Tab-separated table of C-alpha atoms in Angstrom:
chain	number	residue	atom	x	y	z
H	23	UNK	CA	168.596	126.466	100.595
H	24	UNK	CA	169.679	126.780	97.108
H	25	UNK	CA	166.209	125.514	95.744
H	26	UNK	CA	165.039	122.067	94.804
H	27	UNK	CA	166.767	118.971	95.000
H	28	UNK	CA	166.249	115.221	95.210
H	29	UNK	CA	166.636	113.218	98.385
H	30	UNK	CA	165.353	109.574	99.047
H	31	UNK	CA	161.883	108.170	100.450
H	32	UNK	CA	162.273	104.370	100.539
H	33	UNK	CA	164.336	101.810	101.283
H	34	UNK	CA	164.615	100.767	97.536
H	35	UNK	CA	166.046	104.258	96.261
H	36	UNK	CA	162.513	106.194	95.643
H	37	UNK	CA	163.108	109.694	95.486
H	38	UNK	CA	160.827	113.071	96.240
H	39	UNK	CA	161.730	116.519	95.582
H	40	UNK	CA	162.583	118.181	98.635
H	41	UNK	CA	159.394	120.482	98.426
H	42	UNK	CA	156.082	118.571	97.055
H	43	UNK	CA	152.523	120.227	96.455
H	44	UNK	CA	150.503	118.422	99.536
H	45	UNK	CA	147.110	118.003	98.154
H	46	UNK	CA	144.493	119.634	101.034
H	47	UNK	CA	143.793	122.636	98.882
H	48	UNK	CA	143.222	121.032	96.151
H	49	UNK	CA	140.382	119.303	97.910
H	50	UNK	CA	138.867	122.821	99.041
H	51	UNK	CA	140.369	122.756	102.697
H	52	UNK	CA	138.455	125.578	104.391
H	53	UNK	CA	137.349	127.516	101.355
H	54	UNK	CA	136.617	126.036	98.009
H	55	UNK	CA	138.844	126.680	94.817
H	56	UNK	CA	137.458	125.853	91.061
H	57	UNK	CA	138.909	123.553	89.067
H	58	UNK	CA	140.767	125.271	86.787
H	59	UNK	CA	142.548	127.041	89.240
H	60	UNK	CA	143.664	123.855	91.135
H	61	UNK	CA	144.757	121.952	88.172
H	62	UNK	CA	146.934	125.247	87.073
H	63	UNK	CA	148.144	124.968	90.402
H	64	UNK	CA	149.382	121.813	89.715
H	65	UNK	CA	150.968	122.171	86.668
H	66	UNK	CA	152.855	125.497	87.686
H	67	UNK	CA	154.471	123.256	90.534
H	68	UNK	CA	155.802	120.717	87.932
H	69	UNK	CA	156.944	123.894	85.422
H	70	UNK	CA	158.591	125.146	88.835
H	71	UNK	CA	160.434	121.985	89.301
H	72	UNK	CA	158.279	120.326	91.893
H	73	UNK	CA	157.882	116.488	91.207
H	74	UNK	CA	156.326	115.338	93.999
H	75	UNK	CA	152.374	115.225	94.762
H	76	UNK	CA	150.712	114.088	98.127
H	77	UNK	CA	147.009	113.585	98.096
H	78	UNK	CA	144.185	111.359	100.156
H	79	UNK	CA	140.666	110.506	99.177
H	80	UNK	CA	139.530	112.309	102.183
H	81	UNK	CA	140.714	115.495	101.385
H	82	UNK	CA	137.566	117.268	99.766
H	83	UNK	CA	136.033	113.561	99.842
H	84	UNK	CA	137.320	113.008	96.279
H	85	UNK	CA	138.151	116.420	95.032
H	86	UNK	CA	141.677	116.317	95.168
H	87	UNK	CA	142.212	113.379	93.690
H	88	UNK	CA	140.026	114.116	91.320
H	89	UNK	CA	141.782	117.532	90.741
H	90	UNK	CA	145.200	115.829	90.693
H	91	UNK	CA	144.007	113.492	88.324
H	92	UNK	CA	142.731	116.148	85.555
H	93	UNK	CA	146.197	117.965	85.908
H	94	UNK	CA	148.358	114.689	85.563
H	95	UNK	CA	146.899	113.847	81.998
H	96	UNK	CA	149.211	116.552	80.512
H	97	UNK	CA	152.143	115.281	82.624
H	98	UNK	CA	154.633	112.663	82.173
H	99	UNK	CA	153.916	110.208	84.387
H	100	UNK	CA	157.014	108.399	85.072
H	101	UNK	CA	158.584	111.978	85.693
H	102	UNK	CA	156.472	112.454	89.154
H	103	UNK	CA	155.776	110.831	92.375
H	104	UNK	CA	152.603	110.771	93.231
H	105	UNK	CA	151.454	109.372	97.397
H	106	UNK	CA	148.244	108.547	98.272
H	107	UNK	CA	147.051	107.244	101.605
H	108	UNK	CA	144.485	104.433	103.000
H	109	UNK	CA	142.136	104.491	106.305
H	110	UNK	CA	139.429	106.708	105.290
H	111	UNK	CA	136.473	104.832	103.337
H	112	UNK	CA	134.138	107.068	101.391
H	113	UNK	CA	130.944	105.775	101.628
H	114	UNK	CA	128.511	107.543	98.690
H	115	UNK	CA	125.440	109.561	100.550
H	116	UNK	CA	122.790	112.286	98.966
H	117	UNK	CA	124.369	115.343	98.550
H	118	UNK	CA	121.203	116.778	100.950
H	119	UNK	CA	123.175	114.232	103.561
H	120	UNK	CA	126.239	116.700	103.721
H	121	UNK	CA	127.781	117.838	106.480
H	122	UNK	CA	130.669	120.010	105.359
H	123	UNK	CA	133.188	121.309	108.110
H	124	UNK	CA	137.027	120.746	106.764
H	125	UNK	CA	135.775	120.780	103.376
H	126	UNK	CA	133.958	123.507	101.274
H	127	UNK	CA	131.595	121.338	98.174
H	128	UNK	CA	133.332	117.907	98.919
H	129	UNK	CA	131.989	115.417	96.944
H	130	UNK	CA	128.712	113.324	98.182
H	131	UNK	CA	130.473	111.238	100.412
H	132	UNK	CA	130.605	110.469	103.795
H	133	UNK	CA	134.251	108.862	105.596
H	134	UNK	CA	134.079	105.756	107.548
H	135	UNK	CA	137.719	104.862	109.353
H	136	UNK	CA	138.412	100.926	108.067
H	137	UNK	CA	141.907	99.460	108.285
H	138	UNK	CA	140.923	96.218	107.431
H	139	UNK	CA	142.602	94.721	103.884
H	140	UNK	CA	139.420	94.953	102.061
H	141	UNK	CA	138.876	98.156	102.838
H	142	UNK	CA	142.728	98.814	101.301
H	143	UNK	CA	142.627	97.508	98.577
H	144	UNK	CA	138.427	99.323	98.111
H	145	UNK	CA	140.246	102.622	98.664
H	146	UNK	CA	143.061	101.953	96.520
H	147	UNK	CA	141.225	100.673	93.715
H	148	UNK	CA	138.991	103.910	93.953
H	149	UNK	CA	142.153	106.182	93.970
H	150	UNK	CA	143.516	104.855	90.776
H	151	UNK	CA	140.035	105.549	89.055
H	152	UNK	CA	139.892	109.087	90.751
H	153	UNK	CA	143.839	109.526	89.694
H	154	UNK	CA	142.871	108.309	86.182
H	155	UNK	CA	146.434	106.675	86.620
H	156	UNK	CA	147.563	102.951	86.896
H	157	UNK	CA	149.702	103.463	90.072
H	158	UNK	CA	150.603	105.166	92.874
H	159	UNK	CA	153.793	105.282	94.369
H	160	UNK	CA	153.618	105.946	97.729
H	161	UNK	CA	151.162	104.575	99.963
H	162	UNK	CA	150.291	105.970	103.713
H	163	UNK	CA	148.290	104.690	106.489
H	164	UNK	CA	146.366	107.488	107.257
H	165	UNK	CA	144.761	109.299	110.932
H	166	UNK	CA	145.565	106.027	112.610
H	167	UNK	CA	144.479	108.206	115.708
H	168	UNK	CA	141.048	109.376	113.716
H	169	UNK	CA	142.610	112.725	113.154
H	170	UNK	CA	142.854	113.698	117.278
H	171	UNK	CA	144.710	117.631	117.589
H	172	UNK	CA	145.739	117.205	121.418
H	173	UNK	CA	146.955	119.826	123.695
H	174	UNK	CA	149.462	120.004	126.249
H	175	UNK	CA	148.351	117.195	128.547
H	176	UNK	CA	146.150	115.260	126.636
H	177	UNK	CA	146.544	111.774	125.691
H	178	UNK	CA	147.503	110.988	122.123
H	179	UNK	CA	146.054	107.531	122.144
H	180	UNK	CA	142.707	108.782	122.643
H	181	UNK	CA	141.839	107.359	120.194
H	182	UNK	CA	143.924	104.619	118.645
H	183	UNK	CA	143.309	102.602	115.718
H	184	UNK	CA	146.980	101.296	115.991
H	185	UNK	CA	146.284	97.567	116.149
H	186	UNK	CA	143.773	97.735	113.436
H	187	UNK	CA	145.996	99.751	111.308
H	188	UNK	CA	149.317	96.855	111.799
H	189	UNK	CA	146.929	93.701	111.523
H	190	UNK	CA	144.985	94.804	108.564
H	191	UNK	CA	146.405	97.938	106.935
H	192	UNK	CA	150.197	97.123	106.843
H	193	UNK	CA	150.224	93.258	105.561
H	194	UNK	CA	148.441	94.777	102.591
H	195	UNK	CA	150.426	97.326	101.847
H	196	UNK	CA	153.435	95.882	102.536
H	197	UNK	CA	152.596	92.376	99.901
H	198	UNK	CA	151.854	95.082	97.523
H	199	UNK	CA	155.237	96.696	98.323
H	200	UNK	CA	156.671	93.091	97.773
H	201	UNK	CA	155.062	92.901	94.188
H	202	UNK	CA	156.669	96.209	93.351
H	203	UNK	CA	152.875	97.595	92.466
H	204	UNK	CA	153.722	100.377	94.984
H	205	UNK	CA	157.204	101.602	95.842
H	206	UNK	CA	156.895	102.471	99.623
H	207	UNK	CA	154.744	102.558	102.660
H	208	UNK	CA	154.038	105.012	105.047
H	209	UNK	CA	151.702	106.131	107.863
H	210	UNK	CA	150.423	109.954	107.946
H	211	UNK	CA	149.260	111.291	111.164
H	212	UNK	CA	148.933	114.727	112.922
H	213	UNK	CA	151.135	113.345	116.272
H	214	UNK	CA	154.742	111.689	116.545
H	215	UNK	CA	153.845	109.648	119.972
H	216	UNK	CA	151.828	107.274	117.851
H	217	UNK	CA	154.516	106.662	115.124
H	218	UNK	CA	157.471	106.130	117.606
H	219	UNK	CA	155.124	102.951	118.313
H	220	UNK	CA	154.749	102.154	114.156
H	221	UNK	CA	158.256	102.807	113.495
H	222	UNK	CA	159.121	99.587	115.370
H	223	UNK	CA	156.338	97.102	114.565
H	224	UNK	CA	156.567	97.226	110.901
H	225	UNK	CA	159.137	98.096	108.211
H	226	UNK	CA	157.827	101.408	107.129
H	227	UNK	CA	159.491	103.806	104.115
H	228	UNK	CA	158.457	106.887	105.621
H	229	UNK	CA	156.223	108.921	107.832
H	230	UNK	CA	154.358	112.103	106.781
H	231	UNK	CA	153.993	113.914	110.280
H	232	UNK	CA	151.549	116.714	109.584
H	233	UNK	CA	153.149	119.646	112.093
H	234	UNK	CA	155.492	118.207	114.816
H	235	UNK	CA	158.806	119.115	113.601
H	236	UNK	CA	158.834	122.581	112.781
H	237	UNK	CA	160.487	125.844	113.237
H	238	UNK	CA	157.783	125.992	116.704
H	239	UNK	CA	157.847	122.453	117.850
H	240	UNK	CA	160.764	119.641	117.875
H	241	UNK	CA	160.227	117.145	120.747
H	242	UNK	CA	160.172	114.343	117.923
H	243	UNK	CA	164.442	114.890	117.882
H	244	UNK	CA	164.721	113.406	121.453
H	245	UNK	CA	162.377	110.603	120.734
H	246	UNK	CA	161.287	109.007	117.189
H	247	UNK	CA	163.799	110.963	114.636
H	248	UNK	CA	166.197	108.458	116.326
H	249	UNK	CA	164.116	105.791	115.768
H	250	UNK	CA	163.536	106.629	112.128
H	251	UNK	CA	167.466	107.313	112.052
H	252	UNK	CA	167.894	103.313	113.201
H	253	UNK	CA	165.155	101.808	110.837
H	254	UNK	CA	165.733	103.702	108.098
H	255	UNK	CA	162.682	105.842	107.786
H	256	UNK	CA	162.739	108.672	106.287
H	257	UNK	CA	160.036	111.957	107.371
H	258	UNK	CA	157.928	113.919	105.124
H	259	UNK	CA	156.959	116.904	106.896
H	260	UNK	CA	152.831	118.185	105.769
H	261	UNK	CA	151.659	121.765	107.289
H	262	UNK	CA	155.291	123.470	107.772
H	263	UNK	CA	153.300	126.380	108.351
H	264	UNK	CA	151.781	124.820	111.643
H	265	UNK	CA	148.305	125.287	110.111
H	266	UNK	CA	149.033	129.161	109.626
H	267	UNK	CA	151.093	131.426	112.303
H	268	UNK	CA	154.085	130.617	110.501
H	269	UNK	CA	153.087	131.772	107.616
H	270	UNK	CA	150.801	134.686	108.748
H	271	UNK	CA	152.985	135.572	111.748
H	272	UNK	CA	151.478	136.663	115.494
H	273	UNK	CA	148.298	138.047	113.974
H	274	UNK	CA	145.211	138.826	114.952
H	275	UNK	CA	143.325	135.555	114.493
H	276	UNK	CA	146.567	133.407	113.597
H	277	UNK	CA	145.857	129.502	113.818
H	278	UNK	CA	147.753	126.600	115.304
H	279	UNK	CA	146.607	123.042	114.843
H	280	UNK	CA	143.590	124.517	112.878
H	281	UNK	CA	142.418	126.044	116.072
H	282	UNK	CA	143.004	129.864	117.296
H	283	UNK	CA	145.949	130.114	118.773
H	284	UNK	CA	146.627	130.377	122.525
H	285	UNK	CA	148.989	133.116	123.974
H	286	UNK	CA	151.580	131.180	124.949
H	287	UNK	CA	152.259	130.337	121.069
H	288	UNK	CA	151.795	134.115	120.073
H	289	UNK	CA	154.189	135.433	122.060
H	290	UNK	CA	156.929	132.326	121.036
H	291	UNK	CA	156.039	133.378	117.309
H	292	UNK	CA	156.670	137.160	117.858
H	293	UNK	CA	160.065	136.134	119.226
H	294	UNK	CA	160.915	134.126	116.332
H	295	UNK	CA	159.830	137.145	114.284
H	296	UNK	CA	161.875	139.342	115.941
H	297	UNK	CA	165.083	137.177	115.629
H	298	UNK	CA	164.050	136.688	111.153
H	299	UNK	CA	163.711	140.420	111.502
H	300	UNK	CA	167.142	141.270	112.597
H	301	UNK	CA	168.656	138.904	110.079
H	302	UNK	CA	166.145	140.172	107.116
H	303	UNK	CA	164.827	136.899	106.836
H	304	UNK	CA	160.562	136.214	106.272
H	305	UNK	CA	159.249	133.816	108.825
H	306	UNK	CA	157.584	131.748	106.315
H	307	UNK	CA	161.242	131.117	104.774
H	308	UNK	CA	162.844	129.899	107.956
H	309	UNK	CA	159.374	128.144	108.344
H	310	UNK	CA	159.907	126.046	105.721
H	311	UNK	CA	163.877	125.508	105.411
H	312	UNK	CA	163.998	124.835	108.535
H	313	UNK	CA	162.631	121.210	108.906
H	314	UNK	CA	165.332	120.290	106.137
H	315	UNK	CA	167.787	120.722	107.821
H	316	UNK	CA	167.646	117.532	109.339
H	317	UNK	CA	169.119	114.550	106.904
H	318	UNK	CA	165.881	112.155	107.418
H	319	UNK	CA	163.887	114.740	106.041
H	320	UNK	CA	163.318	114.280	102.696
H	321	UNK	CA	160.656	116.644	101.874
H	322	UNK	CA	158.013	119.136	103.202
H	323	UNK	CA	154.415	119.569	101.371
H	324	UNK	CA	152.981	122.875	101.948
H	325	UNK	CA	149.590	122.961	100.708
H	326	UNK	CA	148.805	125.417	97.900
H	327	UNK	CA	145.054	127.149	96.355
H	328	UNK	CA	146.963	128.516	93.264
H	329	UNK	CA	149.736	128.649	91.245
H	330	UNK	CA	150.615	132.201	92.700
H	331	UNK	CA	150.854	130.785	96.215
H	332	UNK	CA	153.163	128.032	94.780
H	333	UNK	CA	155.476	130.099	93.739
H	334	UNK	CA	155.307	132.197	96.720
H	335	UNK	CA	156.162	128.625	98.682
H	336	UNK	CA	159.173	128.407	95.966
H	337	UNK	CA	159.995	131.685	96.756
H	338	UNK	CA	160.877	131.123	100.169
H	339	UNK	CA	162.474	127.894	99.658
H	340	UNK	CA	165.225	129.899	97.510
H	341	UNK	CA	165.270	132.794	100.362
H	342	UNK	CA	168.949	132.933	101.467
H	343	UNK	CA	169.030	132.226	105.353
H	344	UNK	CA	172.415	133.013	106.984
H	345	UNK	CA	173.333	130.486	109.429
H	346	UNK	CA	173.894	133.278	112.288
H	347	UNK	CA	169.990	133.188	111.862
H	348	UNK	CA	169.817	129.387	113.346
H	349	UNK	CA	172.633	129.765	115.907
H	350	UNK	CA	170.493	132.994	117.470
H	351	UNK	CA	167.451	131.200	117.617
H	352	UNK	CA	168.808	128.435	119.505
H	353	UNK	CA	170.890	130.816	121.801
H	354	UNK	CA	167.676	132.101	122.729
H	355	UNK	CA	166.037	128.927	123.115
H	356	UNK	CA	163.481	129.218	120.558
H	357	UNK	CA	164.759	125.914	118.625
H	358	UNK	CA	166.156	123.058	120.386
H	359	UNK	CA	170.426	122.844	120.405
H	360	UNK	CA	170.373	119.519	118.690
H	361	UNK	CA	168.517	120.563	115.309
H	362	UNK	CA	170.220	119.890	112.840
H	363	UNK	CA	170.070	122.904	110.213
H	364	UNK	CA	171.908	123.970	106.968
């Protein structure tokens, strides 16, 4: 990978740089970051070429928008893409009411799912004013499975809101689409089971699948990338890190799907390791190349808590990965034959 390019998002010619700044740090994801900081953070991506910001109100409960907001003022607008997402409604609470887990000082909030088109066009209306901006330009339906992480064996539909999410969610976004006040429509969800089902009932832009198709995981090739391939939908890729190991490597404490992870996945990271090792390559490069390699891919969104860990992401973007590096991984089995990768 060269370093940044362009590559559609929507059906009507939308376009995304192929690495965006996804918007979960921003928000104080795990451990808070002060403001300055964050909007630096920002601004460094768009000096670095980045034009392309993903965000959600629930993501610090209003902080990142917020954040993105402040940093956007110095910005020309029309230069960047900016997606948002719907699902989540922040309903205001005393701050004593707080329960912070995801989020370290999220705003005084607490997040009701609604997928109804009031609640759409609420949460909308409360972006733009967070945003400080008159649009957005991509819009996602968002945790249409409340945010489920499943294991091996565990049923994906849970928890669905799937029915709720097409009746209410999509009819809005998709008139709005039709009056050109957004440019495209999405859903964004932690599983690909659920979106092989949304990829059908409604004429969807793109999805951004949070984990899924990575340099560890890439079931999604046998089943919905050909769907996507055959509607024209086009996959944003959020947390090409797989919430950590790929980016810290088999350590000591390494997480998977925000959760420790097990064995099995240590010892399938240490092999991938071994085989970036012998070709001088960093994991967290073939990490994140990796998932553009395929041609519906039009950008991944590694989050970022400062402008030094941007560039670090940038850094490895630009890392130069010989192709004898993909062709031994899948000789040993560690990524499937039919990945496509460049």
């Amino acid at each position: 990978m060269a370093g940044i390019e362009f590559r559609a998002v929507s059906k009507g010619g939308l376009k995304v740089t192929t690495i965006g700044l996804g918007g979960t740090g921003l928000g104080n994801m795990y451990r808070a970051v002060d403001t300055d900081a964050a909007v630096k953070t920002v601004q460094a991506a768009y000096d670095n070429g980045i034009r392309y910001f993903d965000t959600a109100p629930v993501y610090g409960f209003g902080v990142s928008e917020t954040r993105l907001g402040l940093a956007i003022k110095s910005l020309p607008r029309a230069d960047i893409v900016i997606s948002s997402k719907i699902g989540y409604d922040l309903v205001p609470i005393p701050p004593e009411e707080l329960k912070p887990a995801l989020w370290d000082q999220p705003g005084s909030f607490r997040a009701e799912f609604d997928y109804s088109r009031d609640a759409v066009m609420r949460s909308l209306e409360g972006t733009l004013k967070r945003l400080d901006t008159d649009y957005v330009d991509m819009v996602s339906i968002h945790d249409p499975d409340e945010a489920i992480h499943f294991g091996p064996g565990e049923d994906p539909y849970a928890r669905s809101r799937f029915r709720e999410a097409m009746d209410g969610a999509y009819p809005a976004l998709d008139e709005l689409r039709s009056q050109g006040v957004i440019k495209a429509v999405g859903v964004g969800i932690n599983q690909w089971q659920m979106l092989s089902d949304f990829v059908v009932a409604g004429a969807f832009d793109y999805f951004l699948l949070a984990g899924r198709y990575t340099l560890l995981e890439q079931e999604p090739l046998a089943t919905l990338l050909p769907l996507c391939e055959q509607r024209g939908t086009r996959i944003i890729i959020g947390g090409p890190y797989n919430s950590g190991i790929l980016a810290t490597g088999a350590v000591k404490g390494a997480t998977f799907n925000t959760r420790p992870a097990p064995e099995p996945v240590l010892e399938r990271v240490r092999r991938i390791e071994a085989v970036c090792a012998s070709h001088k390559v960093s994991l967290p490069a073939a990490a994140l190349q990796f998932p553009l390699g395929h041609p519906l891919v039009s950008s991944v969104i590694p989050g970022a808590r400062s402008a030094e860990e941007l560039k670090q992401n940038l850094a490895y973007l630009r890392e130069d990965i010989p192709s004898e590096l993909w062709a031994d991984l899948k000789q040993a089995g560690l990524v499937a034959a039919a990945a496509p990768t460049s």
